[in-house]
Coordinates of C-alpha atoms in Angstrom, one line a residue:
M160 CA 95.0 154.8 124.9
L161 CA 92.4 152.2 124.3
E162 CA 94.2 151.2 121.0
I163 CA 97.4 150.5 122.9
I164 CA 95.6 148.2 125.4
V165 CA 93.9 146.3 122.6
F166 CA 97.3 146.0 120.7
I167 CA 99.0 144.6 123.9
I168 CA 96.2 142.0 124.4
I169 CA 96.5 140.8 120.8
I170 CA 100.2 140.4 121.1
M171 CA 99.9 138.5 124.4
A172 CA 97.3 136.2 122.7
V173 CA 99.7 135.5 119.8
V174 CA 102.6 134.8 122.1
Q175 CA 100.6 132.3 124.2
S176 CA 99.2 130.5 121.1
S177 CA 102.8 130.2 119.7
K178 CA 104.0 128.7 123.0
K179 CA 101.2 126.2 122.9
K180 CA 102.1 125.2 119.3
N181 CA 105.8 124.8 120.4
T182 CA 104.8 122.5 123.2
R183 CA 102.7 120.4 120.9
R184 CA 105.6 120.0 118.4
Q185 CA 108.0 118.8 121.1
A186 CA 105.6 116.0 122.2
P187 CA 106.1 112.8 120.2
P188 CA 103.4 112.2 117.6
F189 CA 102.5 108.8 119.2
T190 CA 103.0 107.2 122.5
A191 CA 105.4 104.3 122.6
R192 CA 104.0 101.1 124.1
P193 CA 106.2 99.7 126.9
Q194 CA 108.1 96.6 125.8
R195 CA 107.4 93.4 127.5
P196 CA 110.2 90.9 128.1
S197 CA 110.3 88.3 125.4
G198 CA 110.0 85.4 127.7
S199 CA 106.8 86.4 129.5
F200 CA 104.0 84.4 127.9
S201 CA 101.8 84.4 131.0
S202 CA 101.1 88.1 130.7
R203 CA 99.7 87.7 127.2
P204 CA 96.1 88.9 126.9
A205 CA 93.4 86.2 126.6
Q206 CA 92.4 85.4 123.1
P207 CA 88.7 85.5 122.1
S208 CA 87.0 82.1 122.0
K209 CA 86.7 80.4 118.6
P210 CA 83.5 78.9 117.3
L211 CA 83.3 75.1 117.3
V212 CA 84.3 73.4 114.1
S213 CA 83.5 70.0 112.8
G214 CA 86.2 67.3 113.0
A215 CA 87.1 67.2 109.2
R216 CA 87.2 70.9 108.9
Q217 CA 89.3 71.2 112.1
K218 CA 91.9 68.8 110.6
K219 CA 92.1 70.9 107.3
Q220 CA 92.5 74.0 109.3
K221 CA 95.4 72.5 111.3
K222 CA 97.1 71.3 108.1
N223 CA 96.7 74.8 106.5
A224 CA 98.0 76.5 109.6
S225 CA 101.1 74.3 109.8
G226 CA 101.7 74.8 106.0
R227 CA 101.4 78.6 106.4
K228 CA 103.8 78.6 109.3
A229 CA 106.4 76.7 107.2
E230 CA 106.0 79.0 104.3
G231 CA 106.5 82.1 106.4
A232 CA 104.8 85.5 106.0
S233 CA 105.0 87.2 102.6
P234 CA 106.7 90.6 102.7
V235 CA 103.6 92.1 101.0
Q236 CA 101.3 91.0 103.8
A237 CA 103.8 92.0 106.5
S238 CA 104.2 95.6 105.4
G239 CA 100.7 96.3 104.1
G240 CA 98.2 97.6 106.6
Q241 CA 100.5 98.0 109.5
S242 CA 101.5 101.4 110.9
A243 CA 105.2 102.3 111.5
E244 CA 104.7 101.9 115.3
T245 CA 103.5 98.3 115.2
R246 CA 106.1 97.0 112.7
T247 CA 109.2 95.3 114.1
F248 CA 112.5 95.8 112.5
I249 CA 115.2 93.1 112.7
E250 CA 118.7 94.3 113.2
P251 CA 121.4 92.3 111.3
T252 CA 123.5 90.1 113.5
R253 CA 126.7 91.0 111.7
P254 CA 127.5 94.0 109.4
Y255 CA 127.5 93.6 105.7
Q256 CA 131.0 92.6 104.4
P257 CA 131.7 92.7 100.6
A258 CA 133.0 89.6 99.0
R259 CA 136.8 89.1 99.5
N260 CA 137.4 88.1 96.0
A261 CA 135.4 90.9 94.3
G262 CA 137.1 92.8 91.5
E263 CA 137.9 96.4 91.9
R264 CA 135.8 99.2 90.3
Y265 CA 137.0 100.5 87.0
E266 CA 135.7 103.4 84.9
E267 CA 136.7 104.1 81.3
W268 CA 138.4 107.4 82.2
M269 CA 140.7 105.7 84.7
S270 CA 144.2 104.4 83.9
V271 CA 144.9 100.7 84.5
P272 CA 147.3 100.4 87.4
E273 CA 150.4 98.2 87.2
G274 CA 149.8 94.6 88.0
K275 CA 146.1 94.8 87.2
R276 CA 144.0 94.1 84.1
V277 CA 140.5 94.9 83.0
C278 CA 138.0 92.0 83.0
H279 CA 134.5 92.4 81.5
C280 CA 131.5 91.0 83.5
G281 CA 129.3 88.8 81.3
Y282 CA 126.2 89.5 83.4
C283 CA 126.0 93.3 83.9
G284 CA 128.7 94.4 81.3
A285 CA 130.8 96.3 83.8
D286 CA 134.5 96.5 83.7
N287 CA 136.4 95.2 86.7
L288 CA 140.1 95.3 87.7
I289 CA 141.7 92.0 88.8
P290 CA 145.3 91.0 89.3
K291 CA 147.2 90.5 86.0
H292 CA 148.0 86.7 86.1
S293 CA 144.9 85.5 87.9
D294 CA 141.9 83.4 86.7
P295 CA 138.7 85.6 86.3
K296 CA 136.6 82.6 87.5
N297 CA 138.0 83.2 91.0
Y298 CA 136.7 86.7 91.2
T299 CA 133.2 88.3 91.3
C300 CA 132.0 91.5 89.7
Y301 CA 132.4 94.6 91.8
F302 CA 128.9 95.8 90.9
C303 CA 126.6 92.7 90.7
R304 CA 128.7 90.1 92.6
E305 CA 128.3 87.6 89.7
E306 CA 131.2 85.4 88.6
L307 CA 133.4 87.1 86.0

């Protein structure tokens, strides 16, 4: 009788621990920070005070800062050291559209359709299908988008 009671207690403990694990898995691994409206600059936290710098050094720092802003951030610095939560991703304003004058894909095992001819790309060496009586300079490679 005592063995049955111990067995039931062990089963209840296992069930409760598995329920706790399931609730932990359902919670997100990080808490998302609330997004501020982009126009609210007044709610920005105060920046720490900077040490006083001599006049010549201050001018150099201003020149360097303006030069850095013009160059933009390098992609290596932007991605390195930042966690996935703090990185910002820019959505494209318009979807990718292939070039209108790109040749069509051609593989060696395919037959050449009527009204088309095979043109060899000088850059990547791929074969492209273009209209029969057209100038290849007006078309780009299907694979590398270089001029045929």
